Amino acid sequence: MIDDLYSARILTLAANLPHAGRLAAPEGTGERVAKLCGSKAIVDVVLDDAGRVVDFAQDVKACALGQAAAGVVGESVIGASADDLRATRDAMRDMLKAGGEGPIGRFEGLRVLKQVADYPARHASTMVAIEATLDAVDAAHASRTRLAGAA
């Protein structure tokens, strides 16, 4: 039954991680670890003047499901705002824990992971990439706020 989770689409996403690596000069960095399995995502971002992601890199060490989620994030994150990422995180949680339909818009591709809802032990690894990305964007905003306050 768990083999149904590992569709060709999920395995393709997991094997082709967009924006893999780290940025030389990120504005914000986020890191998340799934305590149960050790899946880990470190994300670097640079934002434009409107607070949208213009540069992005991710270093993800996760199971195929976590890698697949990171693949979708990497394909879709350029141009995303903190609000987009928060809505995506919330829709993912709802999809995994409460039977929701999943993210819409730019991150709709994460719906490919809907079957993970039946495997609670896999939820955290599926969330590390989106949570680390949101943390990185929030860190970049906080850095800008500190710099503006110091000026």
PDB file of C-alpha atoms in Angstrom:
ATOM      1  CA  MET A   1       0.000   0.000   0.000  1.00  0.00           C
ATOM      2  CA  ILE A   2       2.807   2.425   0.791  1.00  0.00           C
ATOM      3  CA  ASP A   3       4.202   1.744  -2.695  1.00  0.00           C
ATOM      4  CA  ASP A   4       1.220   3.724  -4.041  1.00  0.00           C
ATOM      5  CA  LEU A   5       2.829   6.817  -2.529  1.00  0.00           C
ATOM      6  CA  TYR A   6       5.840   6.562  -4.780  1.00  0.00           C
ATOM      7  CA  SER A   7       4.268   7.326  -8.155  1.00  0.00           C
ATOM      8  CA  ALA A   8       6.373   8.105 -11.204  1.00  0.00           C
ATOM      9  CA  ARG A   9       5.584  11.825 -10.746  1.00  0.00           C
ATOM     10  CA  ILE A  10       6.785  11.811  -7.128  1.00  0.00           C
ATOM     11  CA  LEU A  11       9.963   9.930  -8.003  1.00  0.00           C
ATOM     12  CA  THR A  12      10.645  12.309 -10.921  1.00  0.00           C
ATOM     13  CA  LEU A  13      10.205  15.346  -8.674  1.00  0.00           C
ATOM     14  CA  ALA A  14      12.452  13.788  -6.038  1.00  0.00           C
ATOM     15  CA  ALA A  15      15.195  13.068  -8.561  1.00  0.00           C
ATOM     16  CA  ASN A  16      15.200  16.543 -10.175  1.00  0.00           C
ATOM     17  CA  LEU A  17      15.545  19.115  -7.437  1.00  0.00           C
ATOM     18  CA  PRO A  18      15.416  22.649  -8.882  1.00  0.00           C
ATOM     19  CA  HIS A  19      17.715  25.291  -7.391  1.00  0.00           C
ATOM     20  CA  ALA A  20      19.798  22.749  -5.476  1.00  0.00           C
ATOM     21  CA  GLY A  21      22.633  24.175  -3.388  1.00  0.00           C
ATOM     22  CA  ARG A  22      23.147  27.375  -1.417  1.00  0.00           C
ATOM     23  CA  LEU A  23      23.244  31.072  -2.311  1.00  0.00           C
ATOM     24  CA  ALA A  24      26.503  32.980  -1.861  1.00  0.00           C
ATOM     25  CA  ALA A  25      24.784  36.000  -0.280  1.00  0.00           C
ATOM     26  CA  PRO A  26      21.262  35.193   0.938  1.00  0.00           C
ATOM     27  CA  GLU A  27      19.048  37.782   2.609  1.00  0.00           C
ATOM     28  CA  GLY A  28      17.380  35.079   4.630  1.00  0.00           C
ATOM     29  CA  THR A  29      17.988  31.439   5.488  1.00  0.00           C
ATOM     30  CA  GLY A  30      15.577  28.915   6.932  1.00  0.00           C
ATOM     31  CA  GLU A  31      16.208  25.422   8.205  1.00  0.00           C
ATOM     32  CA  ARG A  32      13.779  22.702   9.186  1.00  0.00           C
ATOM     33  CA  VAL A  33      14.303  19.134  10.344  1.00  0.00           C
ATOM     34  CA  ALA A  34      11.654  16.442  10.651  1.00  0.00           C
ATOM     35  CA  LYS A  35      12.471  14.958  14.042  1.00  0.00           C
ATOM     36  CA  LEU A  36      10.921  11.556  13.360  1.00  0.00           C
ATOM     37  CA  CYS A  37      12.949  10.722  10.252  1.00  0.00           C
ATOM     38  CA  GLY A  38      15.708  13.330  10.080  1.00  0.00           C
ATOM     39  CA  SER A  39      14.624  14.859   6.766  1.00  0.00           C
ATOM     40  CA  LYS A  40      16.226  18.298   6.532  1.00  0.00           C
ATOM     41  CA  ALA A  41      15.862  21.377   4.339  1.00  0.00           C
ATOM     42  CA  ILE A  42      18.059  24.476   4.356  1.00  0.00           C
ATOM     43  CA  VAL A  43      16.747  27.276   2.159  1.00  0.00           C
ATOM     44  CA  ASP A  44      18.346  30.586   1.128  1.00  0.00           C
ATOM     45  CA  VAL A  45      16.414  33.452  -0.457  1.00  0.00           C
ATOM     46  CA  VAL A  46      16.815  36.938  -1.853  1.00  0.00           C
ATOM     47  CA  LEU A  47      13.742  39.141  -2.127  1.00  0.00           C
ATOM     48  CA  ASP A  48      12.800  41.973  -4.472  1.00  0.00           C
ATOM     49  CA  ASP A  49      11.548  45.369  -3.290  1.00  0.00           C
ATOM     50  CA  ALA A  50       7.995  43.993  -3.062  1.00  0.00           C
ATOM     51  CA  GLY A  51       9.159  41.159  -0.773  1.00  0.00           C
ATOM     52  CA  ARG A  52       8.821  38.432  -3.390  1.00  0.00           C
ATOM     53  CA  VAL A  53      11.410  35.684  -3.908  1.00  0.00           C
ATOM     54  CA  VAL A  54      13.817  36.548  -6.745  1.00  0.00           C
ATOM     55  CA  ASP A  55      16.618  34.142  -5.923  1.00  0.00           C
ATOM     56  CA  PHE A  56      16.326  30.800  -4.175  1.00  0.00           C
ATOM     57  CA  ALA A  57      18.473  27.800  -3.336  1.00  0.00           C
ATOM     58  CA  GLN A  58      17.745  24.690  -1.335  1.00  0.00           C
ATOM     59  CA  ASP A  59      19.837  21.973   0.235  1.00  0.00           C
ATOM     60  CA  VAL A  60      17.440  19.127   0.966  1.00  0.00           C
ATOM     61  CA  LYS A  61      18.287  15.759   2.470  1.00  0.00           C
ATOM     62  CA  ALA A  62      14.998  13.920   2.735  1.00  0.00           C
ATOM     63  CA  CYS A  63      13.056  10.851   1.737  1.00  0.00           C
ATOM     64  CA  ALA A  64      11.472  10.741  -1.717  1.00  0.00           C
ATOM     65  CA  LEU A  65       8.327  12.463  -0.406  1.00  0.00           C
ATOM     66  CA  GLY A  66      10.277  15.340   1.146  1.00  0.00           C
ATOM     67  CA  GLN A  67      12.416  15.630  -1.990  1.00  0.00           C
ATOM     68  CA  ALA A  68       9.272  15.646  -4.165  1.00  0.00           C
ATOM     69  CA  ALA A  69       7.744  18.462  -2.107  1.00  0.00           C
ATOM     70  CA  ALA A  70      11.022  20.385  -2.408  1.00  0.00           C
ATOM     71  CA  GLY A  71      10.916  19.774  -6.159  1.00  0.00           C
ATOM     72  CA  VAL A  72       7.508  21.429  -6.440  1.00  0.00           C
ATOM     73  CA  VAL A  73       8.627  24.306  -4.215  1.00  0.00           C
ATOM     74  CA  GLY A  74      11.738  24.807  -6.347  1.00  0.00           C
ATOM     75  CA  GLU A  75       9.694  24.844  -9.558  1.00  0.00           C
ATOM     76  CA  SER A  76       7.207  27.401  -8.232  1.00  0.00           C
ATOM     77  CA  VAL A  77       8.839  29.661  -5.641  1.00  0.00           C
ATOM     78  CA  ILE A  78      10.290  32.455  -7.789  1.00  0.00           C
ATOM     79  CA  GLY A  79       7.860  35.360  -7.462  1.00  0.00           C
ATOM     80  CA  ALA A  80       6.177  34.028  -4.317  1.00  0.00           C
ATOM     81  CA  SER A  81       5.462  36.270  -1.339  1.00  0.00           C
ATOM     82  CA  ALA A  82       5.383  35.411   2.354  1.00  0.00           C
ATOM     83  CA  ASP A  83       1.578  35.392   2.133  1.00  0.00           C
ATOM     84  CA  ASP A  84       1.709  32.891  -0.755  1.00  0.00           C
ATOM     85  CA  LEU A  85       4.005  30.648   1.281  1.00  0.00           C
ATOM     86  CA  ARG A  86       1.884  30.905   4.444  1.00  0.00           C
ATOM     87  CA  ALA A  87      -1.268  30.019   2.495  1.00  0.00           C
ATOM     88  CA  THR A  88       0.565  27.073   0.930  1.00  0.00           C
ATOM     89  CA  ARG A  89       1.851  25.823   4.284  1.00  0.00           C
ATOM     90  CA  ASP A  90      -1.627  26.076   5.789  1.00  0.00           C
ATOM     91  CA  ALA A  91      -3.246  24.334   2.809  1.00  0.00           C
ATOM     92  CA  MET A  92      -0.651  21.551   3.014  1.00  0.00           C
ATOM     93  CA  ARG A  93      -1.335  21.038   6.725  1.00  0.00           C
ATOM     94  CA  ASP A  94      -5.066  20.977   6.025  1.00  0.00           C
ATOM     95  CA  MET A  95      -4.558  18.495   3.168  1.00  0.00           C
ATOM     96  CA  LEU A  96      -2.411  16.193   5.313  1.00  0.00           C
ATOM     97  CA  LYS A  97      -4.338  16.399   8.578  1.00  0.00           C
ATOM     98  CA  ALA A  98      -7.949  17.368   7.816  1.00  0.00           C
ATOM     99  CA  GLY A  99      -8.833  16.090   4.352  1.00  0.00           C
ATOM    100  CA  GLY A 100      -8.350  19.414   2.592  1.00  0.00           C
ATOM    101  CA  GLU A 101      -7.776  19.638  -1.138  1.00  0.00           C
ATOM    102  CA  GLY A 102      -4.311  21.157  -0.878  1.00  0.00           C
ATOM    103  CA  PRO A 103      -2.612  24.274  -2.187  1.00  0.00           C
ATOM    104  CA  ILE A 104      -3.964  26.259  -5.119  1.00  0.00           C
ATOM    105  CA  GLY A 105      -2.252  28.585  -7.542  1.00  0.00           C
ATOM    106  CA  ARG A 106       1.493  28.485  -8.029  1.00  0.00           C
ATOM    107  CA  PHE A 107       1.999  25.626  -5.522  1.00  0.00           C
ATOM    108  CA  GLU A 108      -0.910  23.453  -6.680  1.00  0.00           C
ATOM    109  CA  GLY A 109       1.625  20.820  -7.741  1.00  0.00           C
ATOM    110  CA  LEU A 110       1.987  19.872  -4.068  1.00  0.00           C
ATOM    111  CA  ARG A 111      -1.376  18.125  -4.382  1.00  0.00           C
ATOM    112  CA  VAL A 112       0.541  15.198  -5.864  1.00  0.00           C
ATOM    113  CA  LEU A 113       1.345  14.421  -2.211  1.00  0.00           C
ATOM    114  CA  LYS A 114      -2.301  14.153  -1.100  1.00  0.00           C
ATOM    115  CA  GLN A 115      -1.980  10.408  -0.380  1.00  0.00           C
ATOM    116  CA  VAL A 116       0.619  11.195   2.284  1.00  0.00           C
ATOM    117  CA  ALA A 117      -2.343  12.139   4.499  1.00  0.00           C
ATOM    118  CA  ASP A 118      -2.808   8.421   5.165  1.00  0.00           C
ATOM    119  CA  TYR A 119       0.756   8.150   6.553  1.00  0.00           C
ATOM    120  CA  PRO A 120       1.134  10.535   9.529  1.00  0.00           C
ATOM    121  CA  ALA A 121       4.756   9.488  10.053  1.00  0.00           C
ATOM    122  CA  ARG A 122       5.536  11.047   6.638  1.00  0.00           C
ATOM    123  CA  HIS A 123       3.806  14.406   7.225  1.00  0.00           C
ATOM    124  CA  ALA A 124       6.794  16.211   8.724  1.00  0.00           C
ATOM    125  CA  SER A 125       9.194  15.226   5.946  1.00  0.00           C
ATOM    126  CA  THR A 126       6.657  16.406   3.375  1.00  0.00           C
ATOM    127  CA  MET A 127       6.499  19.815   5.091  1.00  0.00           C
ATOM    128  CA  VAL A 128      10.203  20.622   5.658  1.00  0.00           C
ATOM    129  CA  ALA A 129      10.813  22.364   2.313  1.00  0.00           C
ATOM    130  CA  ILE A 130       7.823  24.703   2.442  1.00  0.00           C
ATOM    131  CA  GLU A 131       8.401  25.499   6.124  1.00  0.00           C
ATOM    132  CA  ALA A 132      12.109  26.206   5.593  1.00  0.00           C
ATOM    133  CA  THR A 133      11.243  28.426   2.625  1.00  0.00           C
ATOM    134  CA  LEU A 134       8.754  30.423   4.676  1.00  0.00           C
ATOM    135  CA  ASP A 135      11.311  30.703   7.492  1.00  0.00           C
ATOM    136  CA  ALA A 136      13.888  32.030   4.996  1.00  0.00           C
ATOM    137  CA  VAL A 137      11.475  34.645   3.631  1.00  0.00           C
ATOM    138  CA  ASP A 138      10.477  35.689   7.168  1.00  0.00           C
ATOM    139  CA  ALA A 139      14.185  35.961   8.091  1.00  0.00           C
ATOM    140  CA  ALA A 140      14.824  38.174   5.045  1.00  0.00           C
ATOM    141  CA  HIS A 141      11.914  40.439   6.023  1.00  0.00           C
ATOM    142  CA  ALA A 142      13.179  40.614   9.617  1.00  0.00           C
ATOM    143  CA  SER A 143      16.667  41.483   8.402  1.00  0.00           C
ATOM    144  CA  ARG A 144      15.277  44.308   6.283  1.00  0.00           C
ATOM    145  CA  THR A 145      13.264  45.602   9.228  1.00  0.00           C
ATOM    146  CA  ARG A 146      16.367  45.591  11.479  1.00  0.00           C
ATOM    147  CA  LEU A 147      18.417  47.395   8.821  1.00  0.00           C
ATOM    148  CA  ALA A 148      15.684  49.984   8.293  1.00  0.00           C
ATOM    149  CA  GLY A 149      15.479  50.568  12.056  1.00  0.00           C
ATOM    150  CA  ALA A 150      19.236  51.037  12.296  1.00  0.00           C
ATOM    151  CA  ALA A 151      19.283  53.616   9.495  1.00  0.00           C
TER     152      ALA A 151
END
